Amino acid sequence: MSQQDKQAPMLVVRNARVVTCDGPPEAAPKDRLAIIDGGMVAIGEDGRVSYVGPEIKSLAAAAANVVDAESGAVLPGLVDPHTHLVFAGSRVDEFARRMAGEDYQTIAKEGGGIAATVRATRAASDEALYCLAARRARVMRRCGVTTLEVKSGYGLRPASEAASLRAARRIGEEGHCRVTTSFLGAHAIPPERRGDRAGYVDEVVGAQLDAVVAEGLADAIDVYIDEGAFTLAEGRRVLEAGKARGLAVRAHAGQFADLGAAELVAELGGLSADHLEELSDEGAAAMAAAGVVGVLLPGAWRTLRQAAPDVGRLRRAGVRLAVGTDLNPGTSPTTNLPLCAALAVRDAGLTLEEAVLGVTVDAAAAAGFEGVGRIAEGCWGDLAIYAHDDPRALAYGIGDVRPLKVVLGGRVVHEEPRDGVAVW
Ligand SMILES: [Zn+2]
C-alpha cells in the first residue's frame, strides 16, 4: 500500500528513535529491539498502527495530531503479564510485623495474610473494588504500562471471584488500559473451607468456573501450585477444567518448591509459568519446547528475601523471559514495572535488552495478548515516549524511569512536563 492510499492518521509521532521490539524472534536480543533511527509511527482512526518506518513528511502533514519525540526513544506501551490488581484492604501492619521478624504462619493463624485480603475484598462493594483497581491501573500507566494481565483470587467463592473479574474487565472497557483476565479461584483455600480441600477444588472447577465462564469474564485459568498451596494433581484438575472450557492456561510455578508445575503448563500448551525460583533442567526444557514464557517476579523474591531464579538455566534452555510486577498486597506491593525490570537485571542476571523485551513483546506473549508489546502495522497504537534515546535506560534506572507521554490506541492518555522526568 502506498502512502497516498493510507487514511489521514489520527496521530503521528515523528523525529523518534522507534524501538519496535519487532525483530525476528530467533535473533539476538539486541537485534530483536529492531530500532529505527529518525523514525515515525502513524496511528489511524481505528487506534491501530498504520505506518512505522522512516519519516514521511506528507504523512505528518495529513495527521490530526503530531508529536515531536525530539529524538527520544519510542517504545511499545509496556505489558505487565502478572498482576493481582483487584483487592481491597491494607496489609501494611502485617508487613511491618514480618519485617520485624514475626513468622508468617503466626500472622496467618491470627486471621492475617491472604485471609485478611479475602475478607476485605468480599466486603467491598463492586464499585469500591473497581475504583481501587482502576486507580492502580492509572498509576501503572504513568510508568508506560498500557496492557495488564489481571487475576482474581481474593474472592474464593463464586460470586466474589466473578465480581473481581468484572472489575478487571471494566478497567479495559473504560479505557484505562487494555486488560486480559485470569481466573485464580485456586489461589488459596479460604478460611471457611479449611479441612475440605477436595470440596474446595470441586467448587473451583464447578460453581466458580461456571460463574466466570457464563459471563465471559476470564481469558485464562491460573493456579498456585506449591508447597502450602495446591498440589500438582489439584493443579492439573483445575487447569484441565479451565482448558476444557476454552480458557488459556498459566500457573504460579516453583515459588518455594518445584512440584513440576512448569512441565504441567508445557504439557497443556499454556502461555506462561510464573515465579520459577525453583525449577529443574527438565522443567526449563519442557517450557522451551512448548513455547511457555517464564515470568520473573522480582517484587515477590525481594519481599520474601529469596534468591532470584536461575536465568542462566532458563536462557540456556531457550525459554523466553518476561517480567511482571506481581502487584499484590502481601508479597509485592508495587505498581512499578520498570523497577521490576531493573531488579530482574540486578538480581537474576537478565541483560538490559532482555529486560526491555521482557516488559514488551515477550510479556505480550506471556499475557497471550495479540497486537501489543511491539510496534508494527496492524498492532494497537500504544506507545511510551521517553526523554532519553537509549531503550536500555528502562532497566538501568532503579525505578524512576517514566515516559514523557503515554499513548493508548492513538490517544495521549498521560503526559509529564519535560523537566518532570529523570533522564538517563
Ligand atoms: Zn501472583
XYZ file of C-alpha atoms and ligand atoms in Angstrom:
425
model
C 0.000 0.000 0.000
C 1.424 3.395 -0.936
C 1.309 6.286 1.482
C -1.349 8.053 -0.644
C -3.713 5.138 -0.024
C -3.465 5.494 3.702
C -6.172 7.325 5.594
C -5.083 10.517 7.339
C -3.630 9.351 10.650
C -5.158 10.318 13.988
C -1.675 10.653 15.466
C 1.847 10.787 14.082
C 4.930 10.544 16.311
C 7.924 11.870 14.395
C 11.628 12.534 14.986
C 11.678 9.331 17.021
C 14.108 6.575 17.868
C 11.499 3.867 17.330
C 12.237 0.735 19.355
C 9.822 -1.588 17.590
C 10.624 -4.780 19.604
C 9.535 -6.479 16.380
C 12.780 -8.111 15.252
C 12.842 -11.808 14.335
C 12.053 -13.898 17.446
C 15.106 -16.096 16.857
C 17.512 -13.127 16.603
C 19.808 -11.965 19.421
C 18.015 -9.734 21.978
C 19.818 -6.624 20.681
C 18.507 -7.270 17.159
C 15.041 -8.128 18.394
C 14.736 -4.500 19.582
C 14.822 -3.581 15.847
C 15.426 0.150 16.318
C 14.582 2.676 13.592
C 16.529 5.920 13.965
C 14.876 9.063 12.617
C 11.654 7.102 12.558
C 7.952 7.755 12.557
C 4.864 5.965 13.847
C 1.403 6.738 12.458
C -1.795 5.593 14.150
C -5.106 5.527 12.302
C -8.659 6.345 13.404
C -9.107 2.684 14.316
C -6.440 3.083 17.015
C -4.001 0.796 15.230
C -0.552 1.468 13.802
C -0.902 2.293 10.107
C 2.761 3.046 9.444
C 6.130 2.575 11.112
C 9.398 3.363 9.385
C 11.499 6.293 8.207
C 9.845 9.704 8.288
C 7.336 10.533 5.557
C 6.669 14.283 5.506
C 3.282 14.040 3.788
C 2.020 11.649 6.467
C 2.857 14.126 9.231
C 1.229 16.928 7.230
C -2.011 14.946 6.930
C -2.188 13.916 10.600
C -4.739 15.327 13.027
C -2.096 15.383 15.792
C 1.697 15.353 15.576
C 4.091 14.651 18.440
C 7.773 15.530 18.015
C 9.702 12.931 20.040
C 12.861 15.096 19.863
C 14.976 12.007 19.085
C 13.762 10.250 22.214
C 13.100 6.518 22.409
C 9.578 5.461 21.464
C 8.700 2.034 22.799
C 5.560 -0.035 22.564
C 3.312 0.541 25.584
C 4.633 -1.782 28.280
C 2.848 -5.022 29.169
C 2.598 -6.332 32.745
C 1.951 -10.079 32.415
C 1.190 -10.814 36.090
C -0.890 -8.707 38.480
C -3.332 -9.302 41.326
C -4.747 -5.833 40.729
C -8.211 -6.317 42.248
C -8.245 -6.360 46.040
C -9.334 -4.263 48.995
C -7.731 -3.573 52.359
C -4.197 -2.869 53.520
C -1.552 -5.236 54.830
C 0.984 -2.628 55.920
C 0.686 -3.744 59.520
C 1.342 -7.380 58.622
C 4.366 -6.355 56.545
C 5.769 -4.375 59.475
C 5.398 -7.421 61.730
C 7.059 -9.715 59.194
C 9.966 -7.360 58.660
C 10.365 -7.198 62.443
C 10.882 -10.941 62.366
C 7.442 -12.385 63.088
C 6.575 -15.637 61.416
C 4.041 -15.515 58.547
C 2.320 -18.644 59.848
C 1.669 -16.966 63.229
C 0.187 -13.934 61.482
C -1.906 -16.186 59.244
C -3.240 -18.136 62.251
C -4.498 -14.874 63.735
C -6.516 -14.219 60.572
C -3.867 -12.162 58.745
C -2.159 -12.941 55.452
C -4.249 -13.736 52.404
C -7.339 -14.361 54.580
C -7.302 -10.687 55.572
C -7.355 -9.615 51.921
C -10.113 -12.122 51.143
C -12.234 -10.682 53.966
C -11.722 -7.091 52.799
C -12.293 -7.949 49.137
C -15.529 -9.823 49.833
C -16.754 -6.924 51.978
C -16.052 -4.252 49.349
C -18.832 -3.091 47.029
C -18.401 -3.739 43.307
C -17.911 -0.002 42.785
C -15.265 0.290 45.520
C -13.390 -2.717 44.173
C -13.430 -1.267 40.666
C -12.329 2.208 41.801
C -9.367 0.840 43.766
C -8.197 -1.331 40.867
C -8.737 1.388 38.251
C -6.663 3.816 40.305
C -3.820 1.300 40.448
C -4.092 0.776 36.677
C -3.832 4.519 36.043
C -0.756 4.760 38.283
C 0.819 1.876 36.349
C 0.107 3.695 33.109
C 2.303 6.581 34.285
C 5.183 4.075 34.140
C 4.343 3.396 30.486
C 2.182 0.309 31.026
C -0.773 0.059 28.635
C -1.682 -3.655 28.909
C -2.271 -5.635 32.091
C -2.910 -9.230 32.946
C -5.264 -9.198 35.953
C -6.105 -12.176 38.160
C -8.934 -12.872 40.550
C -8.084 -14.940 43.625
C -9.208 -12.859 46.615
C -12.884 -13.737 46.292
C -12.582 -17.523 46.587
C -16.314 -18.115 46.212
C -18.376 -17.955 43.010
C -19.964 -14.507 43.311
C -16.815 -12.849 44.682
C -14.477 -14.327 42.048
C -16.889 -13.148 39.346
C -17.058 -9.668 40.940
C -13.251 -9.334 40.887
C -13.021 -10.302 37.226
C -15.915 -7.977 36.362
C -13.963 -5.108 37.943
C -10.909 -6.101 35.877
C -12.907 -6.234 32.638
C -14.385 -2.774 33.391
C -10.881 -1.269 33.587
C -10.379 -2.325 29.977
C -13.864 -1.283 28.871
C -13.480 2.201 30.357
C -10.214 2.706 28.518
C -7.710 2.957 31.374
C -5.562 0.119 29.992
C -6.002 -2.998 27.913
C -6.779 -5.926 30.167
C -6.614 -9.693 29.909
C -8.035 -11.687 32.808
C -7.150 -14.926 34.594
C -9.473 -16.836 36.919
C -7.467 -17.809 40.022
C -10.008 -19.423 42.323
C -7.213 -21.874 43.177
C -5.097 -19.143 44.792
C -5.660 -20.371 48.353
C -8.154 -22.370 50.365
C -10.441 -19.834 52.042
C -10.615 -19.964 55.851
C -14.161 -21.331 55.942
C -13.142 -24.297 53.746
C -10.056 -25.405 55.681
C -10.203 -29.150 56.178
C -12.210 -29.560 52.964
C -9.559 -29.307 50.241
C -11.268 -31.717 47.873
C -14.593 -29.958 48.304
C -12.989 -26.587 47.611
C -11.280 -27.789 44.431
C -14.658 -29.232 43.377
C -16.129 -25.755 43.801
C -13.297 -24.090 41.824
C -13.798 -26.372 38.805
C -17.593 -26.359 39.356
C -19.571 -23.373 40.597
C -16.711 -20.833 40.438
C -15.643 -21.751 36.919
C -19.302 -21.842 35.812
C -19.850 -18.331 37.192
C -16.888 -16.760 35.412
C -17.324 -18.657 32.121
C -21.080 -17.900 31.956
C -20.328 -14.170 31.790
C -17.176 -14.491 29.679
C -15.152 -12.931 32.481
C -11.930 -14.946 32.104
C -9.471 -15.311 29.258
C -7.230 -17.759 31.129
C -7.124 -20.057 34.121
C -4.357 -19.868 36.702
C -3.455 -21.962 39.754
C -0.959 -21.639 42.571
C 0.928 -24.931 42.625
C 3.386 -25.022 45.515
C 4.095 -26.280 48.989
C 1.455 -24.743 51.224
C -0.785 -24.081 48.215
C -2.202 -26.604 45.715
C -0.657 -29.948 44.779
C 0.337 -30.856 41.246
C -2.660 -33.215 40.981
C -5.049 -30.488 42.163
C -3.394 -28.028 39.784
C -3.831 -30.433 36.888
C -7.521 -30.803 37.686
C -8.014 -27.024 37.781
C -6.048 -26.248 34.618
C -7.610 -29.091 32.625
C -11.093 -27.932 33.672
C -10.330 -24.388 32.518
C -8.775 -25.553 29.281
C -11.840 -27.702 28.556
C -13.946 -24.518 28.854
C -11.768 -22.731 26.303
C -9.502 -20.791 28.681
C -5.781 -20.302 28.140
C -3.520 -21.876 30.773
C -0.937 -20.389 33.129
C 0.362 -21.201 36.606
C 2.258 -19.925 39.617
C 5.140 -22.408 39.494
C 8.087 -23.123 41.752
C 7.975 -20.078 44.018
C 9.046 -22.146 47.042
C 9.279 -25.754 45.799
C 9.451 -27.343 42.366
C 6.415 -29.632 42.179
C 6.531 -29.995 38.383
C 4.142 -27.146 37.569
C 6.304 -25.856 34.701
C 6.145 -29.267 32.997
C 2.363 -29.344 33.529
C 1.867 -25.938 31.887
C 4.064 -27.095 28.984
C 2.085 -30.336 28.615
C -1.169 -28.355 28.457
C 0.207 -25.903 25.878
C -0.047 -22.990 28.323
C 1.064 -19.385 27.975
C 3.324 -18.872 30.987
C 4.827 -20.352 34.122
C 5.453 -17.628 36.682
C 7.892 -17.239 39.624
C 10.336 -20.143 38.887
C 12.628 -19.553 41.862
C 12.751 -23.379 41.946
C 12.954 -25.110 38.575
C 14.730 -28.174 37.161
C 16.558 -28.505 33.847
C 13.701 -30.760 32.738
C 11.157 -28.090 33.609
C 13.072 -25.436 31.680
C 13.465 -27.759 28.672
C 9.737 -28.580 28.674
C 8.860 -24.874 28.782
C 11.190 -24.060 25.893
C 9.865 -26.931 23.750
C 6.251 -25.852 24.292
C 6.896 -22.109 23.939
C 5.840 -21.394 27.535
C 7.125 -17.978 28.643
C 8.890 -17.746 32.014
C 7.652 -14.771 34.038
C 10.058 -13.336 36.623
C 8.570 -11.547 39.637
C 11.282 -9.609 41.485
C 8.887 -7.806 43.831
C 8.000 -11.147 45.411
C 11.515 -12.552 45.714
C 12.681 -9.248 47.193
C 9.869 -9.060 49.757
C 10.383 -12.703 50.727
C 14.183 -12.265 50.717
C 14.595 -15.238 48.392
C 17.329 -15.947 45.877
C 16.314 -14.923 42.344
C 15.517 -17.552 39.694
C 18.384 -19.020 37.695
C 18.112 -17.021 34.471
C 21.194 -18.793 33.057
C 19.339 -22.117 33.212
C 16.275 -20.629 31.518
C 18.340 -18.844 28.869
C 20.404 -21.958 28.054
C 17.201 -23.947 27.629
C 15.845 -21.278 25.259
C 12.912 -20.093 27.388
C 11.507 -16.647 26.538
C 11.534 -14.463 29.630
C 9.165 -11.765 30.785
C 8.994 -9.612 33.910
C 5.860 -8.749 35.896
C 5.089 -6.698 38.986
C 3.042 -9.457 40.689
C 1.232 -6.441 42.157
C -0.445 -7.823 45.302
C -0.904 -6.642 48.884
C 1.042 -9.475 50.526
C 4.324 -10.077 48.743
C 4.703 -7.428 46.038
C 3.025 -4.100 46.718
C 4.346 -2.244 43.685
C 2.835 -0.670 40.583
C 6.258 -0.031 39.054
C 7.063 -2.395 36.184
C 10.328 -0.666 35.140
C 11.547 -1.045 38.736
C 10.849 -4.777 38.494
C 12.777 -4.935 35.192
C 15.705 -3.164 36.865
C 15.637 -5.672 39.746
C 15.445 -8.642 37.356
C 18.673 -7.361 35.779
C 20.447 -6.868 39.090
C 19.190 -9.930 40.982
C 18.636 -12.540 38.273
C 21.119 -11.514 35.591
C 18.748 -10.552 32.810
C 20.549 -8.406 30.215
C 19.209 -4.901 29.661
C 17.927 -5.882 26.213
C 16.218 -8.990 27.622
C 14.603 -6.796 30.262
C 13.191 -4.421 27.618
C 11.842 -7.361 25.599
C 10.556 -8.880 28.841
C 8.201 -5.966 29.502
C 7.123 -5.588 25.870
C 6.949 -8.309 23.219
C 7.754 -11.281 25.464
C 5.385 -10.016 28.151
C 2.669 -9.832 25.483
C 3.368 -13.492 24.634
C 3.133 -14.399 28.326
C -0.134 -12.481 28.610
C -1.476 -14.099 25.436
C -2.423 -10.648 24.140
C -2.174 -10.191 20.358
C -1.216 -6.869 18.807
C 0.533 -5.314 21.806
C 4.140 -5.200 23.029
C 5.613 -4.312 19.628
C 5.261 -1.510 17.119
C 4.188 -2.888 13.751
C 1.488 -2.137 11.202
C -1.828 -3.517 12.442
C -0.788 -3.603 16.083
C -2.547 -1.401 18.637
C -1.274 2.172 18.674
C 0.060 2.005 22.239
C 3.328 3.859 22.838
C 5.624 5.014 25.629
C 7.611 8.087 24.557
C 10.771 8.827 26.569
C 13.080 11.817 27.031
C 16.139 9.534 26.744
C 17.164 7.884 23.488
C 18.554 4.584 24.834
C 15.854 1.964 25.493
C 18.167 0.132 27.884
C 17.706 3.043 30.310
C 14.348 1.450 31.125
C 16.118 -1.194 33.220
C 19.167 0.909 34.124
C 17.398 3.495 36.254
C 16.281 1.953 39.519
C 12.605 2.595 39.425
C 12.148 6.205 38.361
C 12.146 5.725 34.604
C 8.971 7.344 33.396
C 7.868 8.271 29.896
C 7.067 11.819 28.830
C 3.933 10.657 27.103
C 1.841 7.505 27.076
C -0.336 6.767 24.048
C -3.197 4.270 24.134
C -4.924 3.451 20.850
C -3.633 6.680 19.308
C -4.766 8.930 22.182
C -2.270 10.613 24.512
C -3.527 9.390 27.902
C -0.704 10.606 30.102
C 1.789 13.432 29.824
C 4.623 14.705 32.020
C 6.419 18.049 31.731
C 9.849 17.554 30.150
C 11.580 18.613 33.357
C 9.323 16.240 35.327
C 11.081 13.053 34.240
C 14.613 11.933 35.026
C 16.890 11.497 32.024
C 19.318 8.613 31.914
Zn 0.966 -13.972 41.586
